[in-house]
PDB file of C-alpha atoms and ligand atoms in Angstrom:
ATOM      1  CA  UNK A   1      -4.576  -3.547  15.026  1.00 91.00           C
ATOM      2  CA  UNK A   2      -6.710  -2.626  12.030  1.00 93.00           C
ATOM      3  CA  UNK A   3      -6.617  -5.062   9.114  1.00 98.00           C
ATOM      4  CA  UNK A   4      -6.358  -3.547   5.637  1.00 98.00           C
ATOM      5  CA  UNK A   5      -6.969  -5.022   2.200  1.00 98.00           C
ATOM      6  CA  UNK A   6      -5.795  -2.439  -0.319  1.00 98.00           C
ATOM      7  CA  UNK A   7      -6.173  -2.839  -4.069  1.00 98.00           C
ATOM      8  CA  UNK A   8      -3.874  -1.015  -6.474  1.00 98.00           C
ATOM      9  CA  UNK A   9      -5.497  -0.972  -9.901  1.00 98.00           C
ATOM     10  CA  UNK A  10      -2.460   0.707 -11.500  1.00 98.00           C
ATOM     11  CA  UNK A  11      -3.212   1.851 -15.087  1.00 98.00           C
ATOM     12  CA  UNK A  12      -6.319  -0.328 -15.345  1.00 98.00           C
ATOM     13  CA  UNK A  13     -10.009   0.425 -15.110  1.00 97.00           C
ATOM     14  CA  UNK A  14     -12.601   2.626 -16.795  1.00 97.00           C
ATOM     15  CA  UNK A  15     -15.914   3.852 -15.393  1.00 96.00           C
ATOM     16  CA  UNK A  16     -17.513   0.476 -15.975  1.00 96.00           C
ATOM     17  CA  UNK A  17     -15.026  -1.084 -13.503  1.00 96.00           C
ATOM     18  CA  UNK A  18     -16.501   0.874 -10.612  1.00 96.00           C
ATOM     19  CA  UNK A  19     -19.208  -1.773 -10.193  1.00 95.00           C
ATOM     20  CA  UNK A  20     -16.428  -4.037  -8.836  1.00 96.00           C
ATOM     21  CA  UNK A  21     -16.051  -1.627  -5.908  1.00 96.00           C
ATOM     22  CA  UNK A  22     -19.767  -1.693  -5.172  1.00 94.00           C
ATOM     23  CA  UNK A  23     -19.784  -5.499  -5.325  1.00 94.00           C
ATOM     24  CA  UNK A  24     -16.993  -5.654  -2.739  1.00 95.00           C
ATOM     25  CA  UNK A  25     -18.888  -3.293  -0.466  1.00 93.00           C
ATOM     26  CA  UNK A  26     -22.023  -5.438  -0.689  1.00 93.00           C
ATOM     27  CA  UNK A  27     -20.184  -8.686  -0.034  1.00 94.00           C
ATOM     28  CA  UNK A  28     -18.221  -7.359   2.940  1.00 95.00           C
ATOM     29  CA  UNK A  29     -20.819  -5.014   4.401  1.00 92.00           C
ATOM     30  CA  UNK A  30     -20.099  -6.002   8.002  1.00 92.00           C
ATOM     31  CA  UNK A  31     -16.416  -6.810   7.670  1.00 93.00           C
ATOM     32  CA  UNK A  32     -13.823  -5.824  10.262  1.00 95.00           C
ATOM     33  CA  UNK A  33     -11.340  -5.345   7.403  1.00 97.00           C
ATOM     34  CA  UNK A  34     -10.734  -1.863   5.981  1.00 96.00           C
ATOM     35  CA  UNK A  35     -11.193  -2.297   2.261  1.00 97.00           C
ATOM     36  CA  UNK A  36      -9.434   0.250   0.071  1.00 97.00           C
ATOM     37  CA  UNK A  37      -9.327   0.570  -3.705  1.00 98.00           C
ATOM     38  CA  UNK A  38      -6.823   2.826  -5.475  1.00 98.00           C
ATOM     39  CA  UNK A  39      -8.142   3.284  -9.016  1.00 98.00           C
ATOM     40  CA  UNK A  40      -6.510   5.455 -11.691  1.00 98.00           C
ATOM     41  CA  UNK A  41      -6.944   9.242 -11.382  1.00 98.00           C
ATOM     42  CA  UNK A  42      -9.472   9.314 -14.231  1.00 98.00           C
ATOM     43  CA  UNK A  43     -12.112   7.541 -12.148  1.00 97.00           C
ATOM     44  CA  UNK A  44     -11.021   8.688  -8.699  1.00 97.00           C
ATOM     45  CA  UNK A  45     -13.756  11.298  -8.379  1.00 97.00           C
ATOM     46  CA  UNK A  46     -16.506   8.878  -9.435  1.00 97.00           C
ATOM     47  CA  UNK A  47     -15.118   6.206  -7.111  1.00 97.00           C
ATOM     48  CA  UNK A  48     -15.180   8.655  -4.196  1.00 96.00           C
ATOM     49  CA  UNK A  49     -18.812   9.474  -4.985  1.00 94.00           C
ATOM     50  CA  UNK A  50     -19.884   5.835  -4.619  1.00 94.00           C
ATOM     51  CA  UNK A  51     -21.888   5.752  -1.449  1.00 73.00           C
ATOM     52  CA  UNK A  52     -20.477   2.626   0.104  1.00 77.00           C
ATOM     53  CA  UNK A  53     -18.040   1.481   2.782  1.00 84.00           C
ATOM     54  CA  UNK A  54     -15.084   0.872   0.496  1.00 93.00           C
ATOM     55  CA  UNK A  55     -12.405   3.499   1.031  1.00 96.00           C
ATOM     56  CA  UNK A  56     -10.765   5.097  -1.976  1.00 97.00           C
ATOM     57  CA  UNK A  57      -7.133   6.054  -2.430  1.00 98.00           C
ATOM     58  CA  UNK A  58      -4.868   7.505  -5.092  1.00 98.00           C
ATOM     59  CA  UNK A  59      -1.775   5.830  -6.515  1.00 98.00           C
ATOM     60  CA  UNK A  60       0.492   8.856  -6.396  1.00 98.00           C
ATOM     61  CA  UNK A  61       0.625  12.610  -5.752  1.00 98.00           C
ATOM     62  CA  UNK A  62       2.971  15.531  -6.264  1.00 98.00           C
ATOM     63  CA  UNK A  63       5.268  16.710  -3.465  1.00 97.00           C
ATOM     64  CA  UNK A  64       3.662  20.203  -3.501  1.00 96.00           C
ATOM     65  CA  UNK A  65       0.033  21.115  -2.864  1.00 96.00           C
ATOM     66  CA  UNK A  66      -0.256  23.517  -5.844  1.00 96.00           C
ATOM     67  CA  UNK A  67       1.874  25.402  -8.334  1.00 96.00           C
ATOM     68  CA  UNK A  68       3.390  25.297 -11.804  1.00 97.00           C
ATOM     69  CA  UNK A  69       3.544  21.506 -12.279  1.00 97.00           C
ATOM     70  CA  UNK A  70       1.748  20.714 -15.521  1.00 97.00           C
ATOM     71  CA  UNK A  71      -0.105  17.424 -15.463  1.00 96.00           C
ATOM     72  CA  UNK A  72       0.457  16.775 -11.769  1.00 97.00           C
ATOM     73  CA  UNK A  73      -2.089  16.149  -8.996  1.00 97.00           C
ATOM     74  CA  UNK A  74      -1.598  17.151  -5.359  1.00 98.00           C
ATOM     75  CA  UNK A  75      -2.615  15.548  -2.084  1.00 98.00           C
ATOM     76  CA  UNK A  76      -4.828  18.586  -1.474  1.00 98.00           C
ATOM     77  CA  UNK A  77      -6.768  17.850  -4.683  1.00 98.00           C
ATOM     78  CA  UNK A  78      -7.071  14.177  -3.764  1.00 98.00           C
ATOM     79  CA  UNK A  79      -8.339  15.104  -0.298  1.00 98.00           C
ATOM     80  CA  UNK A  80     -10.981  17.384  -1.794  1.00 97.00           C
ATOM     81  CA  UNK A  81     -12.455  14.410  -3.658  1.00 97.00           C
ATOM     82  CA  UNK A  82     -12.963  12.507  -0.421  1.00 96.00           C
ATOM     83  CA  UNK A  83     -10.202   9.918  -0.847  1.00 97.00           C
ATOM     84  CA  UNK A  84      -8.567   8.627   2.330  1.00 97.00           C
ATOM     85  CA  UNK A  85      -5.181   7.203   1.285  1.00 98.00           C
ATOM     86  CA  UNK A  86      -2.363   7.772  -1.217  1.00 98.00           C
ATOM     87  CA  UNK A  87       0.167   5.131  -2.265  1.00 98.00           C
ATOM     88  CA  UNK A  88       3.668   6.637  -2.342  1.00 98.00           C
ATOM     89  CA  UNK A  89       6.964   5.135  -3.436  1.00 97.00           C
ATOM     90  CA  UNK A  90       5.535   2.174  -5.343  1.00 98.00           C
ATOM     91  CA  UNK A  91       8.478   0.337  -6.909  1.00 97.00           C
ATOM     92  CA  UNK A  92       7.074   0.957 -10.399  1.00 97.00           C
ATOM     93  CA  UNK A  93       7.266   4.701  -9.728  1.00 97.00           C
ATOM     94  CA  UNK A  94      10.692   4.382  -8.133  1.00 95.00           C
ATOM     95  CA  UNK A  95      11.895   2.533 -11.261  1.00 95.00           C
ATOM     96  CA  UNK A  96       9.985   4.346 -14.041  1.00 95.00           C
ATOM     97  CA  UNK A  97       9.942   7.862 -12.584  1.00 95.00           C
ATOM     98  CA  UNK A  98      13.191   7.953 -10.649  1.00 94.00           C
ATOM     99  CA  UNK A  99      11.478   8.441  -7.298  1.00 96.00           C
ATOM    100  CA  UNK A 100      14.074   8.437  -4.548  1.00 97.00           C
ATOM    101  CA  UNK A 101      13.524   7.983  -0.812  1.00 97.00           C
ATOM    102  CA  UNK A 102      13.873  11.769  -0.451  1.00 97.00           C
ATOM    103  CA  UNK A 103      10.992  12.321  -2.899  1.00 98.00           C
ATOM    104  CA  UNK A 104       8.905   9.631  -1.206  1.00 98.00           C
ATOM    105  CA  UNK A 105       9.477  11.385   2.125  1.00 98.00           C
ATOM    106  CA  UNK A 106       8.218  14.685   0.676  1.00 98.00           C
ATOM    107  CA  UNK A 107       5.173  12.959  -0.814  1.00 98.00           C
ATOM    108  CA  UNK A 108       4.291  11.103   2.384  1.00 98.00           C
ATOM    109  CA  UNK A 109       4.651  14.358   4.320  1.00 98.00           C
ATOM    110  CA  UNK A 110       2.356  16.256   1.971  1.00 98.00           C
ATOM    111  CA  UNK A 111      -0.194  13.417   2.154  1.00 98.00           C
ATOM    112  CA  UNK A 112      -0.210  13.571   5.961  1.00 98.00           C
ATOM    113  CA  UNK A 113      -0.443  17.375   5.906  1.00 97.00           C
ATOM    114  CA  UNK A 114      -3.756  16.992   4.072  1.00 97.00           C
ATOM    115  CA  UNK A 115      -5.096  14.570   6.665  1.00 98.00           C
ATOM    116  CA  UNK A 116      -4.762  11.580   4.336  1.00 98.00           C
ATOM    117  CA  UNK A 117      -2.912   8.345   5.074  1.00 98.00           C
ATOM    118  CA  UNK A 118       0.170   7.526   3.000  1.00 98.00           C
ATOM    119  CA  UNK A 119       0.837   3.893   2.107  1.00 98.00           C
ATOM    120  CA  UNK A 120       4.612   3.956   1.858  1.00 98.00           C
ATOM    121  CA  UNK A 121       6.001   1.147  -0.318  1.00 98.00           C
ATOM    122  CA  UNK A 122       9.424  -0.350   0.263  1.00 98.00           C
ATOM    123  CA  UNK A 123      11.068  -3.480  -1.093  1.00 98.00           C
ATOM    124  CA  UNK A 124      14.268  -5.018  -2.388  1.00 98.00           C
ATOM    125  CA  UNK A 125      15.124  -6.093  -5.932  1.00 97.00           C
ATOM    126  CA  UNK A 126      16.067  -9.696  -6.730  1.00 97.00           C
ATOM    127  CA  UNK A 127      19.752  -8.757  -6.990  1.00 97.00           C
ATOM    128  CA  UNK A 128      19.641  -7.142  -3.584  1.00 97.00           C
ATOM    129  CA  UNK A 129      17.976 -10.202  -2.046  1.00 97.00           C
ATOM    130  CA  UNK A 130      20.438 -12.590  -3.668  1.00 97.00           C
ATOM    131  CA  UNK A 131      23.315 -10.490  -2.377  1.00 97.00           C
ATOM    132  CA  UNK A 132      22.017 -10.656   1.183  1.00 97.00           C
ATOM    133  CA  UNK A 133      21.175  -6.932   1.269  1.00 98.00           C
ATOM    134  CA  UNK A 134      17.437  -7.176   1.927  1.00 98.00           C
ATOM    135  CA  UNK A 135      17.349  -5.889   5.497  1.00 98.00           C
ATOM    136  CA  UNK A 136      19.908  -3.163   4.795  1.00 98.00           C
ATOM    137  CA  UNK A 137      17.834  -1.924   1.837  1.00 98.00           C
ATOM    138  CA  UNK A 138      14.564  -2.085   3.761  1.00 98.00           C
ATOM    139  CA  UNK A 139      16.137  -0.243   6.701  1.00 98.00           C
ATOM    140  CA  UNK A 140      17.511   2.487   4.446  1.00 97.00           C
ATOM    141  CA  UNK A 141      14.198   2.903   2.605  1.00 97.00           C
ATOM    142  CA  UNK A 142      12.265   3.115   5.863  1.00 97.00           C
ATOM    143  CA  UNK A 143      14.721   5.669   7.237  1.00 96.00           C
ATOM    144  CA  UNK A 144      14.792   7.761   4.095  1.00 97.00           C
ATOM    145  CA  UNK A 145      11.097   7.668   3.166  1.00 97.00           C
ATOM    146  CA  UNK A 146       9.620   8.706   6.521  1.00 96.00           C
ATOM    147  CA  UNK A 147      10.072  12.051   8.253  1.00 95.00           C
ATOM    148  CA  UNK A 148      10.761  12.201  11.989  1.00 94.00           C
ATOM    149  CA  UNK A 149       7.161  13.415  12.427  1.00 94.00           C
ATOM    150  CA  UNK A 150       5.639  10.599  10.359  1.00 96.00           C
ATOM    151  CA  UNK A 151       4.534   8.581  13.394  1.00 95.00           C
ATOM    152  CA  UNK A 152       2.314  11.412  14.666  1.00 94.00           C
ATOM    153  CA  UNK A 153      -0.380  10.885  11.990  1.00 96.00           C
ATOM    154  CA  UNK A 154      -1.815   7.748  10.438  1.00 97.00           C
ATOM    155  CA  UNK A 155       0.576   5.954   8.103  1.00 98.00           C
ATOM    156  CA  UNK A 156       0.750   2.480   6.532  1.00 98.00           C
ATOM    157  CA  UNK A 157       3.871   0.635   5.360  1.00 98.00           C
ATOM    158  CA  UNK A 158       3.714  -1.868   2.497  1.00 98.00           C
ATOM    159  CA  UNK A 159       6.575  -4.337   2.097  1.00 98.00           C
ATOM    160  CA  UNK A 160       6.617  -5.261  -1.572  1.00 98.00           C
ATOM    161  CA  UNK A 161       9.656  -7.181  -2.842  1.00 98.00           C
ATOM    162  CA  UNK A 162      10.151  -5.780  -6.364  1.00 97.00           C
ATOM    163  CA  UNK A 163      10.731  -9.261  -7.781  1.00 98.00           C
ATOM    164  CA  UNK A 164       7.403 -10.508  -6.394  1.00 98.00           C
ATOM    165  CA  UNK A 165       5.231  -7.843  -8.014  1.00 97.00           C
ATOM    166  CA  UNK A 166       3.159  -9.227 -10.856  1.00 94.00           C
ATOM    167  CA  UNK A 167       5.444 -12.257 -11.254  1.00 97.00           C
ATOM    168  CA  UNK A 168       3.659 -15.017  -9.358  1.00 95.00           C
ATOM    169  CA  UNK A 169       6.793 -15.401  -7.213  1.00 96.00           C
ATOM    170  CA  UNK A 170       6.380 -14.928  -3.474  1.00 97.00           C
ATOM    171  CA  UNK A 171       9.098 -14.966  -0.779  1.00 97.00           C
ATOM    172  CA  UNK A 172       9.003 -17.840   1.669  1.00 97.00           C
ATOM    173  CA  UNK A 173       6.799 -17.304   4.700  1.00 98.00           C
ATOM    174  CA  UNK A 174       9.977 -17.129   6.788  1.00 98.00           C
ATOM    175  CA  UNK A 175      11.324 -14.326   4.587  1.00 98.00           C
ATOM    176  CA  UNK A 176       8.102 -12.306   4.777  1.00 98.00           C
ATOM    177  CA  UNK A 177       7.922 -12.721   8.557  1.00 98.00           C
ATOM    178  CA  UNK A 178      11.581 -11.739   8.922  1.00 98.00           C
ATOM    179  CA  UNK A 179      11.167  -8.471   6.990  1.00 98.00           C
ATOM    180  CA  UNK A 180       7.928  -7.573   8.765  1.00 98.00           C
ATOM    181  CA  UNK A 181       9.493  -8.144  12.172  1.00 98.00           C
ATOM    182  CA  UNK A 182      12.480  -6.051  11.120  1.00 98.00           C
ATOM    183  CA  UNK A 183      10.147  -3.233   9.977  1.00 98.00           C
ATOM    184  CA  UNK A 184       8.271  -3.323  13.287  1.00 98.00           C
ATOM    185  CA  UNK A 185      11.550  -3.077  15.240  1.00 97.00           C
ATOM    186  CA  UNK A 186      12.854  -0.235  13.068  1.00 97.00           C
ATOM    187  CA  UNK A 187       9.601   1.691  13.435  1.00 97.00           C
ATOM    188  CA  UNK A 188       9.644   1.103  17.187  1.00 97.00           C
ATOM    189  CA  UNK A 189      13.157   2.475  17.489  1.00 96.00           C
ATOM    190  CA  UNK A 190      12.115   5.546  15.564  1.00 96.00           C
ATOM    191  CA  UNK A 191       8.579   6.237  16.783  1.00 96.00           C
ATOM    192  CA  UNK A 192       8.313   4.341  20.081  1.00 95.00           C
ATOM    193  CA  UNK A 193       5.048   2.631  21.058  1.00 94.00           C
ATOM    194  CA  UNK A 194       3.152   4.349  18.220  1.00 94.00           C
ATOM    195  CA  UNK A 195       4.893   1.867  15.945  1.00 96.00           C
ATOM    196  CA  UNK A 196       2.777  -0.943  17.357  1.00 95.00           C
ATOM    197  CA  UNK A 197      -0.292   0.529  15.672  1.00 95.00           C
ATOM    198  CA  UNK A 198       1.252   1.185  12.244  1.00 97.00           C
ATOM    199  CA  UNK A 199      -0.246  -1.386   9.855  1.00 98.00           C
ATOM    200  CA  UNK A 200       2.332  -3.411   7.896  1.00 98.00           C
ATOM    201  CA  UNK A 201       1.005  -4.752   4.607  1.00 98.00           C
ATOM    202  CA  UNK A 202       2.612  -7.393   2.421  1.00 98.00           C
ATOM    203  CA  UNK A 203       2.400  -6.950  -1.356  1.00 98.00           C
ATOM    204  CA  UNK A 204       3.605  -9.023  -4.294  1.00 98.00           C
ATOM    205  CA  UNK A 205       1.580 -11.720  -6.057  1.00 97.00           C
ATOM    206  CA  UNK A 206      -0.958 -12.113  -3.260  1.00 98.00           C
ATOM    207  CA  UNK A 207      -3.729 -14.426  -4.482  1.00 97.00           C
ATOM    208  CA  UNK A 208      -6.641 -16.323  -2.979  1.00 97.00           C
ATOM    209  CA  UNK A 209      -4.390 -19.390  -2.871  1.00 97.00           C
ATOM    210  CA  UNK A 210      -1.613 -17.896  -0.710  1.00 98.00           C
ATOM    211  CA  UNK A 211      -3.474 -15.186   1.239  1.00 98.00           C
ATOM    212  CA  UNK A 212      -4.401 -17.229   4.332  1.00 98.00           C
ATOM    213  CA  UNK A 213      -0.812 -18.424   4.839  1.00 98.00           C
ATOM    214  CA  UNK A 214       0.548 -14.865   4.515  1.00 98.00           C
ATOM    215  CA  UNK A 215      -2.090 -13.343   6.830  1.00 98.00           C
ATOM    216  CA  UNK A 216      -1.285 -15.931   9.512  1.00 98.00           C
ATOM    217  CA  UNK A 217       2.229 -14.460   9.881  1.00 98.00           C
ATOM    218  CA  UNK A 218       3.039 -12.181  12.811  1.00 97.00           C
ATOM    219  CA  UNK A 219       3.224  -8.465  11.959  1.00 97.00           C
ATOM    220  CA  UNK A 220       1.309  -8.907   8.699  1.00 98.00           C
ATOM    221  CA  UNK A 221      -1.758  -6.693   9.037  1.00 98.00           C
ATOM    222  CA  UNK A 222      -3.082  -7.007   5.513  1.00 98.00           C
ATOM    223  CA  UNK A 223      -2.051  -6.770   1.891  1.00 98.00           C
ATOM    224  CA  UNK A 224      -1.499  -4.381  -0.969  1.00 98.00           C
ATOM    225  CA  UNK A 225      -2.769  -6.265  -3.999  1.00 98.00           C
ATOM    226  CA  UNK A 226      -2.315  -5.464  -7.681  1.00 98.00           C
ATOM    227  CA  UNK A 227      -3.644  -7.893 -10.287  1.00 97.00           C
ATOM    228  CA  UNK A 228      -5.920  -9.836  -7.959  1.00 98.00           C
ATOM    229  CA  UNK A 229      -7.728  -6.642  -6.867  1.00 98.00           C
ATOM    230  CA  UNK A 230      -9.178  -5.836 -10.289  1.00 98.00           C
ATOM    231  CA  UNK A 231     -12.122  -8.227 -10.049  1.00 97.00           C
ATOM    232  CA  UNK A 232     -14.369  -8.344  -6.996  1.00 97.00           C
ATOM    233  CA  UNK A 233     -14.561 -12.142  -7.230  1.00 97.00           C
ATOM    234  CA  UNK A 234     -10.778 -12.471  -6.805  1.00 98.00           C
ATOM    235  CA  UNK A 235     -10.263  -9.689  -4.282  1.00 98.00           C
ATOM    236  CA  UNK A 236     -13.197 -10.834  -2.198  1.00 98.00           C
ATOM    237  CA  UNK A 237     -11.497 -14.193  -1.538  1.00 98.00           C
ATOM    238  CA  UNK A 238      -8.389 -12.373  -0.285  1.00 98.00           C
ATOM    239  CA  UNK A 239     -10.521 -10.134   1.938  1.00 98.00           C
ATOM    240  CA  UNK A 240     -12.275 -13.201   3.336  1.00 98.00           C
ATOM    241  CA  UNK A 241      -8.893 -14.749   4.179  1.00 98.00           C
ATOM    242  CA  UNK A 242      -7.980 -11.552   6.041  1.00 98.00           C
ATOM    243  CA  UNK A 243     -11.320 -11.544   7.881  1.00 97.00           C
ATOM    244  CA  UNK A 244     -10.599 -15.112   9.001  1.00 96.00           C
ATOM    245  CA  UNK A 245      -6.998 -14.411  10.066  1.00 96.00           C
TER     246      UNK A 245
HETATM  247  C1  PEP B   1       1.488  -4.076  -6.547  1.00 88.98           C
HETATM  248  O1  PEP B   1       1.671  -3.616  -7.656  1.00 88.98           O
HETATM  249  O2  PEP B   1       1.476  -3.327  -5.564  1.00 88.98           O
HETATM  250  C2  PEP B   1       1.298  -5.521  -6.444  1.00 88.98           C
HETATM  251  C3  PEP B   1       1.451  -6.051  -5.265  1.00 88.98           C
HETATM  252  O3  PEP B   1       1.007  -6.203  -7.602  1.00 88.98           O
HETATM  253  P1  PEP B   1       0.618  -7.768  -7.726  1.00 88.98           P
HETATM  254  O4  PEP B   1      -0.332  -8.085  -6.607  1.00 88.98           O
HETATM  255  O5  PEP B   1      -0.030  -7.878  -9.065  1.00 88.98           O
HETATM  256  O6  PEP B   1       1.885  -8.525  -7.608  1.00 88.98           O
END
């Protein structure tokens, strides 16, 4: 199974941040980990032009490839730049932009149509966890966000409990392992043996201090990292933990 360390820079980073990407590439030149940075759209083109081994992804795309959608960016445009991945269904977009599972499904489909890999984010809120609904929510999001054809092209799933993102709170190792095992079983039921090669990332307050413990869990194939991916020094420690896992 490929190991992936993906950094989501969110609405952070100007051109002068691109040196962080080059630093990562230098430090992990012979790594067996796929290192991916998803910078904001404004520097996506420059990031794709960096001639190094770090892969570049976008944080979002429109459901259509072109048309009258002022201010939007399509998977086709992202592919033309040379990016390899697109994050879809991040909980911040689900909450701030009303993205439903049905929209996430359309986005992940359009990403795959362009030969790119969607990173489909799913995760429960604190209320849902406290009410014992976690697995039901995760199951419904997985069902609703992936088309029946999704397993035929590369795809990545990121489990990101909403309450763990940017908060410093992390589920227990048992809870992470439980959700990842559940995701693997759900994917297997839907896509058969292909599911065994779909990377499952954990996201939500991953830091150098907790990375090794998280990466030691079964069915955790890497991480989607927000805050700790902005500086090469921080992200590099997480990548090293994944290399050692
Ligand atoms: C994220 O936004 O995808 C994320 C996991 O953020 P953080 O690592 O900062 O919690």
